[in-house]
Coordinates of N, CA and C and ligand atoms in Angstrom, one line a residue:
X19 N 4.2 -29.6 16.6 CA 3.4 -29.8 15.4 C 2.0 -30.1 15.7
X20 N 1.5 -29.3 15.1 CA -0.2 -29.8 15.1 C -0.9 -29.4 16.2
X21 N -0.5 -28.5 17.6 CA -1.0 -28.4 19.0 C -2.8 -28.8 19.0
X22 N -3.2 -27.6 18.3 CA -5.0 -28.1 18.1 C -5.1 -28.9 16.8
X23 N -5.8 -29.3 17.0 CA -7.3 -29.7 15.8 C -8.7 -29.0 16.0
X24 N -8.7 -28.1 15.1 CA -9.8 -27.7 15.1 C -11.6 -28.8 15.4
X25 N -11.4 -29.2 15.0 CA -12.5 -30.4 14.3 C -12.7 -31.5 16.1
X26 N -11.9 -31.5 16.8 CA -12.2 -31.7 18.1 C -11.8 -30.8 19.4
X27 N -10.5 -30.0 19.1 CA -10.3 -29.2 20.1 C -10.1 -27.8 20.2
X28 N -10.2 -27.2 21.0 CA -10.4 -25.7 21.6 C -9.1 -24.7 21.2
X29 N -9.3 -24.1 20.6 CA -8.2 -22.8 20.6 C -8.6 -21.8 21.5
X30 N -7.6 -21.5 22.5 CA -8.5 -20.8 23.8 C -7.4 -19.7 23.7
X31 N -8.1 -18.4 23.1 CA -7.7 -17.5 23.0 C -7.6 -16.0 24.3
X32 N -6.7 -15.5 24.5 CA -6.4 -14.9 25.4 C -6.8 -13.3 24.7
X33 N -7.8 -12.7 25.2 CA -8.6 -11.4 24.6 C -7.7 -10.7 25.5
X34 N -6.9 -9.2 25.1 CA -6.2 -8.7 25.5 C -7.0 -7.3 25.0
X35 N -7.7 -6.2 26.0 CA -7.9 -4.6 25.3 C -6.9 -4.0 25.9
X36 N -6.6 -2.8 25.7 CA -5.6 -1.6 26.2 C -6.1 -0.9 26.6
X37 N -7.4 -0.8 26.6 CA -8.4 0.2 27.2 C -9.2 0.2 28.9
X38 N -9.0 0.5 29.4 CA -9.4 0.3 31.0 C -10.5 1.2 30.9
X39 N -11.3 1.5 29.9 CA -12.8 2.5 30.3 C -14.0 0.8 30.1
X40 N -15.1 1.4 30.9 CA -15.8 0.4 31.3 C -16.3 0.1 29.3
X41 N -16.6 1.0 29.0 CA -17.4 1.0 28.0 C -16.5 1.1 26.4
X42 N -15.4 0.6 26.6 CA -14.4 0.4 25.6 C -14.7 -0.3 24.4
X43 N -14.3 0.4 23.5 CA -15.4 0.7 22.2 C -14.2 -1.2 21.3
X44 N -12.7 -1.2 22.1 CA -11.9 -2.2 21.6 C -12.5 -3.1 22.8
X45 N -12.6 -3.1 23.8 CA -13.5 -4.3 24.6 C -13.9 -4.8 24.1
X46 N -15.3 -4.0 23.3 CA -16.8 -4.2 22.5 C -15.7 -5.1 21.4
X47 N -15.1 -4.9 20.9 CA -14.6 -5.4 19.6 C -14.2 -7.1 19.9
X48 N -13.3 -7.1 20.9 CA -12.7 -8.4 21.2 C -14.3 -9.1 21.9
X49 N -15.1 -8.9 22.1 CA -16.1 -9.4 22.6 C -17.0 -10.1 21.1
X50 N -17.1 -9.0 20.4 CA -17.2 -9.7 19.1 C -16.6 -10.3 18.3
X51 N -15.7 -10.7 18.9 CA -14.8 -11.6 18.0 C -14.9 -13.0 18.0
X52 N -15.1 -12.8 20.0 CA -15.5 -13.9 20.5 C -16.4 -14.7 20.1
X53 N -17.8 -13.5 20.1 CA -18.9 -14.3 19.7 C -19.1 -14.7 18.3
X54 N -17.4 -14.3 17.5 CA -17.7 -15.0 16.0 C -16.9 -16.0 15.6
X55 N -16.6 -16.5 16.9 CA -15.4 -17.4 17.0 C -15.6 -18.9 16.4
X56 N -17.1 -19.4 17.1 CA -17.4 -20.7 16.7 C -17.6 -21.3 17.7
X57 N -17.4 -23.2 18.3 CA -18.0 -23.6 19.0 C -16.2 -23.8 19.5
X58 N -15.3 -24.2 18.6 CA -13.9 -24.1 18.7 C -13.2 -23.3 19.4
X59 N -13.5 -22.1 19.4 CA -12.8 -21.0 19.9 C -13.4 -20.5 21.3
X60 N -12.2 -20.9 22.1 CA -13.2 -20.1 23.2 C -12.5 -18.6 23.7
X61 N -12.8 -17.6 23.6 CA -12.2 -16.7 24.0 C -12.7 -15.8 25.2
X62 N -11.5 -15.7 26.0 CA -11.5 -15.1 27.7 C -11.0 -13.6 27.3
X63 N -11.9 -12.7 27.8 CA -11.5 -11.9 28.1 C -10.8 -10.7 29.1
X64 N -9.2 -10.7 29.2 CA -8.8 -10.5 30.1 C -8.9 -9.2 30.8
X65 N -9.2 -9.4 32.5 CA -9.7 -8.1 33.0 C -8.4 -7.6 33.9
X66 N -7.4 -8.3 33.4 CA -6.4 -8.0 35.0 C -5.4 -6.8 34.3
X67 N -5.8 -6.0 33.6 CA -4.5 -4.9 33.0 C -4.9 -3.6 34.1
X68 N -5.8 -3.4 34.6 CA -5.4 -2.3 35.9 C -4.9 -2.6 36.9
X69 N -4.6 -4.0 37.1 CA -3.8 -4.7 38.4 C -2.3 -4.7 37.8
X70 N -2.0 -4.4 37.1 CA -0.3 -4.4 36.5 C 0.0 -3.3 37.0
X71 N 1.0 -3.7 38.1 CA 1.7 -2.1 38.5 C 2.9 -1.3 37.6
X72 N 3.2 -0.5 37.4 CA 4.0 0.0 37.1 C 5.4 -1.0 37.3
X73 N 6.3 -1.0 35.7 CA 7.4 -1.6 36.2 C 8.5 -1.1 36.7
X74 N 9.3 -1.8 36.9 CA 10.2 -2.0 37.6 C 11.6 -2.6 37.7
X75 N 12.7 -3.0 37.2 CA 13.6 -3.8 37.7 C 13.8 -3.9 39.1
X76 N 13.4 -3.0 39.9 CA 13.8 -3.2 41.1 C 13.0 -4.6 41.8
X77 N 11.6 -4.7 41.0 CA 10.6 -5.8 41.6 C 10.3 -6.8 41.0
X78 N 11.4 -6.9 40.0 CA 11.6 -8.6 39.2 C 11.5 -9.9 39.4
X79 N 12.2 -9.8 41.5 CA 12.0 -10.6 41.5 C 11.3 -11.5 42.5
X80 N 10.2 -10.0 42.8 CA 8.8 -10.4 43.6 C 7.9 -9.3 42.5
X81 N 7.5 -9.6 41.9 CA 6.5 -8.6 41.1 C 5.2 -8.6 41.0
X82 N 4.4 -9.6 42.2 CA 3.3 -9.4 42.8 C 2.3 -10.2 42.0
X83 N 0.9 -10.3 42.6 CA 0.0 -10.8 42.1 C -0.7 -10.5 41.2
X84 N -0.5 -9.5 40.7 CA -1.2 -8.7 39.2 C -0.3 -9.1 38.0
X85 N 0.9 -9.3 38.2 CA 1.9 -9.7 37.4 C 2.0 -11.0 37.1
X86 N 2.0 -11.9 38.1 CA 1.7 -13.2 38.3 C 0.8 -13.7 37.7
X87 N -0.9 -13.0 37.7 CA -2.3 -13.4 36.8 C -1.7 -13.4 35.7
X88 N -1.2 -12.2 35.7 CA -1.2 -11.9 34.1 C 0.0 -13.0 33.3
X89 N 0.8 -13.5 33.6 CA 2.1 -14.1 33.0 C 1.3 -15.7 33.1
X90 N 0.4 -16.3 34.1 CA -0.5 -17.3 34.3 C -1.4 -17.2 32.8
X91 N -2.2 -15.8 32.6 CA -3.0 -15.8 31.8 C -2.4 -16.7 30.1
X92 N -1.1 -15.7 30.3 CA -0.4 -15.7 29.0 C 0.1 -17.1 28.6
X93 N 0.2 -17.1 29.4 CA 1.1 -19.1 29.7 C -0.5 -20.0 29.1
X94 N -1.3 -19.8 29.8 CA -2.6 -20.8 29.5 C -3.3 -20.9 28.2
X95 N -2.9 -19.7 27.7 CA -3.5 -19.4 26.2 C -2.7 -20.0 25.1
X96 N -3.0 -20.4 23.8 CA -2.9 -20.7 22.9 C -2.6 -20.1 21.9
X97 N -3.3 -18.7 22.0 CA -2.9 -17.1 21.1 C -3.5 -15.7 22.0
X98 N -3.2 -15.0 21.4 CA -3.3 -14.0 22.1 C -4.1 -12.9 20.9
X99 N -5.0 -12.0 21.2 CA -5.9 -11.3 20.4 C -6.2 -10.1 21.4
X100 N -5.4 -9.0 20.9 CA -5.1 -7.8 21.1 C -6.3 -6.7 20.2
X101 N -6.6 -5.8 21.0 CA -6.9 -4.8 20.6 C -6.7 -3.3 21.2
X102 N -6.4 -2.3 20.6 CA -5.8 -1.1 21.4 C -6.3 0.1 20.9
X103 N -6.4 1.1 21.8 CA -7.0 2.2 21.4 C -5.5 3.0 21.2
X104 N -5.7 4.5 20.7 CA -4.5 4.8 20.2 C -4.9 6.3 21.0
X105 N -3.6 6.6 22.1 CA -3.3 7.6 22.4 C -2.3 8.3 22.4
X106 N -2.6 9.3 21.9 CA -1.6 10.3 21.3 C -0.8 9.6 20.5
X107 N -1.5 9.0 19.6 CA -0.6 8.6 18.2 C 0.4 7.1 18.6
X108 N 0.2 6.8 19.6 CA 0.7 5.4 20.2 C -0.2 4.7 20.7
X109 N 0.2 3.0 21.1 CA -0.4 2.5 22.3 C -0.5 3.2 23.6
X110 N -1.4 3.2 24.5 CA -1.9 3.3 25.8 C -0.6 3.0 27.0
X111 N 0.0 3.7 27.4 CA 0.9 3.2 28.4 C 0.8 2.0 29.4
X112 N -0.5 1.8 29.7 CA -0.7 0.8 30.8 C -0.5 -0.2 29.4
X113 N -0.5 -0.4 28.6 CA -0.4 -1.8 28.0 C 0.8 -1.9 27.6
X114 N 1.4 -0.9 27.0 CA 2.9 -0.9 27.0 C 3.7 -1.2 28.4
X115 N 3.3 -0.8 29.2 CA 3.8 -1.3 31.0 C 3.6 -2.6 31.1
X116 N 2.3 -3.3 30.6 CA 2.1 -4.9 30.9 C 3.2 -5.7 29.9
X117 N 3.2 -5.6 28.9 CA 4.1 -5.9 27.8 C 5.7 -5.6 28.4
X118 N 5.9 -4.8 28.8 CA 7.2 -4.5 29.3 C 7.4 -5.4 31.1
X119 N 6.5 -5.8 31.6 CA 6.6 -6.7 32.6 C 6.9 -8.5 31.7
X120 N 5.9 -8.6 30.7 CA 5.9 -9.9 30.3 C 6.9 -10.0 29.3
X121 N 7.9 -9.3 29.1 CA 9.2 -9.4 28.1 C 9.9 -10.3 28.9
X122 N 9.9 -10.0 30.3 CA 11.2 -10.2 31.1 C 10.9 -12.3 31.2
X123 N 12.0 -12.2 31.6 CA 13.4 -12.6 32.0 C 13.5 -12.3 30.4
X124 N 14.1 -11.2 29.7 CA 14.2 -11.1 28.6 C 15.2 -12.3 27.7
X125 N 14.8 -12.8 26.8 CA 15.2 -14.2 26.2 C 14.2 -15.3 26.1
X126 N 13.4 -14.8 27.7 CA 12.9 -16.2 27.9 C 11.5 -16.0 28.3
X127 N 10.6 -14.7 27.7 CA 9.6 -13.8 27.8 C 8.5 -15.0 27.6
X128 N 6.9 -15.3 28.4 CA 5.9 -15.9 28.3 C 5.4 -15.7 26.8
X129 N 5.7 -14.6 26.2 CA 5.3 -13.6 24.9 C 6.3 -14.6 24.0
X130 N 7.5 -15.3 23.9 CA 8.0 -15.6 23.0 C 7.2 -17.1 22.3
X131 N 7.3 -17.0 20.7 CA 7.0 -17.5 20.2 C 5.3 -18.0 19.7
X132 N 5.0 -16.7 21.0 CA 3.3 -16.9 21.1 C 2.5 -16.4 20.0
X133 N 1.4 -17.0 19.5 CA 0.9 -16.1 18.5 C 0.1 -15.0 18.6
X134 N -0.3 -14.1 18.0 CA -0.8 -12.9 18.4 C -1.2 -12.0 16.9
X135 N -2.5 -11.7 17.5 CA -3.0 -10.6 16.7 C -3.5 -9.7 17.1
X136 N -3.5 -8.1 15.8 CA -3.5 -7.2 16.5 C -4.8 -6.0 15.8
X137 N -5.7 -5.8 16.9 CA -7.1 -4.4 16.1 C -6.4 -3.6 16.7
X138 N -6.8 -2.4 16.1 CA -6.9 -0.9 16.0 C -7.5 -0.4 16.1
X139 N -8.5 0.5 17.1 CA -9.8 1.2 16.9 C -9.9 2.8 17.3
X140 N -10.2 3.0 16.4 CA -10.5 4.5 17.5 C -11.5 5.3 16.4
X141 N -12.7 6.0 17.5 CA -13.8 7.0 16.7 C -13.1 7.8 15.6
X142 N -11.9 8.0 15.3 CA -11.8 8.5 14.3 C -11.6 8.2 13.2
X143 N -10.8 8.9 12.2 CA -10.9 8.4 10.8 C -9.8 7.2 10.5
X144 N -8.9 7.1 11.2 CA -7.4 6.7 11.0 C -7.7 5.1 12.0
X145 N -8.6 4.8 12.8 CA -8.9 3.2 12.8 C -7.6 3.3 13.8
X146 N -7.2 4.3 14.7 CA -5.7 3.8 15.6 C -4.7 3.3 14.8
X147 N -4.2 3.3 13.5 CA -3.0 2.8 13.0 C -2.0 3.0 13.5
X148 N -1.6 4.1 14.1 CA -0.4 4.4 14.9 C 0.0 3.4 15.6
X149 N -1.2 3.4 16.1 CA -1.0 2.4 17.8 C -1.1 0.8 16.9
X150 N -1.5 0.6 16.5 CA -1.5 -0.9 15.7 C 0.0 -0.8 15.4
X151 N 0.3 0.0 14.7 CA 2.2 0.0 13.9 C 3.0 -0.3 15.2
X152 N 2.9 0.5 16.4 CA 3.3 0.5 17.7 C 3.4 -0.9 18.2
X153 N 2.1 -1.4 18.7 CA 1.7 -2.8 19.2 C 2.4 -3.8 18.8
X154 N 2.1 -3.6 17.1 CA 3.1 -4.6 16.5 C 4.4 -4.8 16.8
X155 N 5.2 -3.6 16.7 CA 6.3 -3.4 16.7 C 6.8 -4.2 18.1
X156 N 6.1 -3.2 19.1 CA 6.9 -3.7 20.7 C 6.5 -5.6 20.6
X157 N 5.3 -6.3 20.2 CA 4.9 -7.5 20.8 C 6.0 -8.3 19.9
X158 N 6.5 -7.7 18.7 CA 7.8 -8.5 18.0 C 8.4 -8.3 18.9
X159 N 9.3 -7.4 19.3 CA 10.4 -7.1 20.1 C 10.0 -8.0 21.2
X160 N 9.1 -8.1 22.2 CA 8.7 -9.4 23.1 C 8.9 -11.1 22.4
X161 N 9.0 -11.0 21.3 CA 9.4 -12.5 20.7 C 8.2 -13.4 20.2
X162 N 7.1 -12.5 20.0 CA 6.1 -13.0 19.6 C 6.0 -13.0 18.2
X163 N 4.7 -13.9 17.8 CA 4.8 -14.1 16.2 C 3.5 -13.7 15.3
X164 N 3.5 -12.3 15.4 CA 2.5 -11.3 14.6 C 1.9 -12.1 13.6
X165 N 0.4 -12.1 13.9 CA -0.4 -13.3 12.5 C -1.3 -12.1 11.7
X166 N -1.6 -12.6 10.7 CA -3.4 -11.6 10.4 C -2.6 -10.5 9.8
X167 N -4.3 -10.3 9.1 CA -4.0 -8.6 8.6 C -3.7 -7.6 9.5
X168 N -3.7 -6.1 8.9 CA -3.7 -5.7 9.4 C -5.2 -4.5 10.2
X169 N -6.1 -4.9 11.0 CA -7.5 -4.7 11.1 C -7.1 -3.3 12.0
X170 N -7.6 -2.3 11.1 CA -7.8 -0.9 12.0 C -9.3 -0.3 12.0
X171 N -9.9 -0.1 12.8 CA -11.2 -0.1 12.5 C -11.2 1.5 12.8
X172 N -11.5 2.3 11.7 CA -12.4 3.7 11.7 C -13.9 3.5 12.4
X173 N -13.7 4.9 12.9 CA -15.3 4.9 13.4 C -16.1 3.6 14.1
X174 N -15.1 3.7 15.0 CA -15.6 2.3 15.7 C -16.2 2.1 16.8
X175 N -17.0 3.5 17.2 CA -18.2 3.7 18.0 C -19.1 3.2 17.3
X176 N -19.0 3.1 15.9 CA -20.3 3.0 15.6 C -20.2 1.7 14.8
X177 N -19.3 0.7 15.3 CA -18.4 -0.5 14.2 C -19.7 -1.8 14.3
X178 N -20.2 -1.6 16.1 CA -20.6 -2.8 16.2 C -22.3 -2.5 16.3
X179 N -23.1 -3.3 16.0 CA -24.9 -3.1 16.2 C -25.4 -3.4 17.7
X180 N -26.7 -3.5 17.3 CA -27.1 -3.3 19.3 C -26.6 -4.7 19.8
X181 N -26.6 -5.1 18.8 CA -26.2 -6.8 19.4 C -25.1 -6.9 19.5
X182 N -24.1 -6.2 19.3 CA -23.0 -6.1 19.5 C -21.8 -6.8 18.8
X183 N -22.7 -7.0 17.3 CA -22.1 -7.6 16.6 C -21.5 -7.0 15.6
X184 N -20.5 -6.4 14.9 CA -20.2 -6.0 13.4 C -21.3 -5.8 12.6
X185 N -21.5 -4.7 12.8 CA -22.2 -4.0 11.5 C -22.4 -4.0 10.5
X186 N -20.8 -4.7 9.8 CA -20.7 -4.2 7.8 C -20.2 -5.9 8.3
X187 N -20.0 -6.4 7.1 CA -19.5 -7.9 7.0 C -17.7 -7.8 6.5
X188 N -17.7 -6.8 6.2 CA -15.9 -6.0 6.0 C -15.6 -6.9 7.4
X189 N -16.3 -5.9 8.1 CA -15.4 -6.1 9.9 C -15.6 -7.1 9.9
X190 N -16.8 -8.4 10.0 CA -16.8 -9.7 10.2 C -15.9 -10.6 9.7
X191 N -15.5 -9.9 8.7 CA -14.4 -10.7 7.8 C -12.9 -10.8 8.2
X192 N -12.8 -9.5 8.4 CA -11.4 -8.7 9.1 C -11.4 -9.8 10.8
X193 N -12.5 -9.7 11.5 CA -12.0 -10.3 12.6 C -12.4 -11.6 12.7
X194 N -13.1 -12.7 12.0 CA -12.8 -14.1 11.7 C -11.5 -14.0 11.2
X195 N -11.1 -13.4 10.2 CA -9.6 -13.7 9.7 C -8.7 -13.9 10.5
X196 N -8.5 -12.8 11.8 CA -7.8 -13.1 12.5 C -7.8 -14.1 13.7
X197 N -9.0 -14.5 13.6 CA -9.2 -15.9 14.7 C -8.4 -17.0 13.9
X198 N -8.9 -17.1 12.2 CA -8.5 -18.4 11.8 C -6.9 -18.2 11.1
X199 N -6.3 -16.9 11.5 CA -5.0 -16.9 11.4 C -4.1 -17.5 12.5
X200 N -4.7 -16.9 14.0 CA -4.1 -17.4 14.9 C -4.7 -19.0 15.1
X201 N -5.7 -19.6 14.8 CA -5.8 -20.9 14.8 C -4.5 -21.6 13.8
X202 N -4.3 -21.2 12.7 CA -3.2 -21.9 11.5 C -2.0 -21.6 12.6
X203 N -2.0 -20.4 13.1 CA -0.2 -20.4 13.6 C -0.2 -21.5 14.3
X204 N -1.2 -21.5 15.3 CA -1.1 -22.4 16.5 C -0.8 -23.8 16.1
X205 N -1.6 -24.2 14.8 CA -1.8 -25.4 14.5 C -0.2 -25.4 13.5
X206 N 0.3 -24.5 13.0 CA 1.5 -24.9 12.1 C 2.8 -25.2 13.2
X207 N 2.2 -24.6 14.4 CA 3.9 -24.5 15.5 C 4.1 -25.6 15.7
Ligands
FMN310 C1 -5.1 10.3 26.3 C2 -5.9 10.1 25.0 C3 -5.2 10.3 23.8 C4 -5.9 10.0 22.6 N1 -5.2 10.1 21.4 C5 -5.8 9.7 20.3 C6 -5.0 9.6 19.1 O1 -3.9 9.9 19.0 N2 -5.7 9.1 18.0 C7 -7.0 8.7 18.0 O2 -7.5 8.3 17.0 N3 -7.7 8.8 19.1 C8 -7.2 9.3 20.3 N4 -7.9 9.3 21.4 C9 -9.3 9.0 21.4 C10 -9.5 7.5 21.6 O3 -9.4 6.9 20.3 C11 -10.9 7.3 22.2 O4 -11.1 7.8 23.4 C12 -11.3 5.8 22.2 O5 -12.7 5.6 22.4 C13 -10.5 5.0 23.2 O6 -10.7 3.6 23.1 P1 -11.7 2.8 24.0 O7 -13.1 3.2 23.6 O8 -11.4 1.4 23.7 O9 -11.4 3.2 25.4 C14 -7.2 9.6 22.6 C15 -7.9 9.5 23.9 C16 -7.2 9.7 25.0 C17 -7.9 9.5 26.4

């Protein structure tokens, strides 16, 4: 009951993209999220999803140092704030591969009961919904506890300003919401 208080302590959010291009237009997004976070929220943006090898059962139960960061990462955070670009009408496989490492010891997954929310982006008209419907779906099946609307961002090359901040106050709104969603979860568990 109660883990944070806002009003003195930190919700240290675990920024998760699906996107491994330098210049990822969902990078840019969780970066603004960050910086709309408050003095409360500290959010890390995690860089270790090209170190996740391909899984495996065979390497469950040495699955290396990229697996390790990442299951460290997940364990330290408080909530988790996802965003994914949508290929070919899904999530990105390398993210679906990380997710399918951090299920395991299935039952007893780092993912279980964690809170989590989930953007959508992609240059087109459709904001990645696919992949959002997707994301969702698998991080329930991981035992996680889906917060927030549902934020798909269209045209999201052009979502954020030079400052790299949200353009329209829609999106500002859309992604505070989901900070102070995953703050309530955190604080209701
Ligand atoms: C393999 C591949 C498949 C894609 N499929 C879709 C798709 O189904 N729907 C869509 O809206 N965009 C699709 N795109 C375009 C991506 O939305 C676009 O490249 C986007 O910028 C990727 O996100 P990022 O900027 O965070 O890397 C695809 C891109 C790639 C590379």
């Amino acid at each position: 009951m109660n883990t944070i208080d806002r009003s003195t302590d930190t919700l240290r959010v675990l920024a998760i993209s699906g996107s491994l291009r330098a210049d990822s237009i969902n990078s840019a997004l969780l970066r603004a999220a960050g910086a709309l976070g408050g003095p409360e929220v500290k959010l890390e943006l995690w860089d270790g999803l090209a170190a996740v090898p391909p899984f495996s059962e065979d390497d469950e139960a040495e699955p290396g140092a990229g697996v390790a960061g990442m299951l460290a990462a997940v364990a330290g955070a408080d909530a988790l704030l996802f965003a994914t670009p949508e290929y070919n009408r899904s999530l990105p496989g390398q993210l679906k591969n990380a997710l399918d490492w951090a299920s395991r010891p299935y039952g007893r997954s780092v993912l279980t009961g964690k809170a989590v929310a989930v953007i959508g982006a992609s240059p087109g008209n459709f904001g990645g919904r696919r992949a959002h419907a997707d994301l969702t779906k698998v991080l329930k099946a991981c035992g996680a506890v889906v917060v927030g609307d549902e934020v798909c961002v269209p045209q999201a090359d052009t979502a954020l300003g030079e400052d790299g901040l949200p353009a329209t106050e829609e999106l500002r709104t859309a992604l505070t919401g989901l900070l102070d969603a995953l703050g309530e979860a955190v604080r209701a568990a």
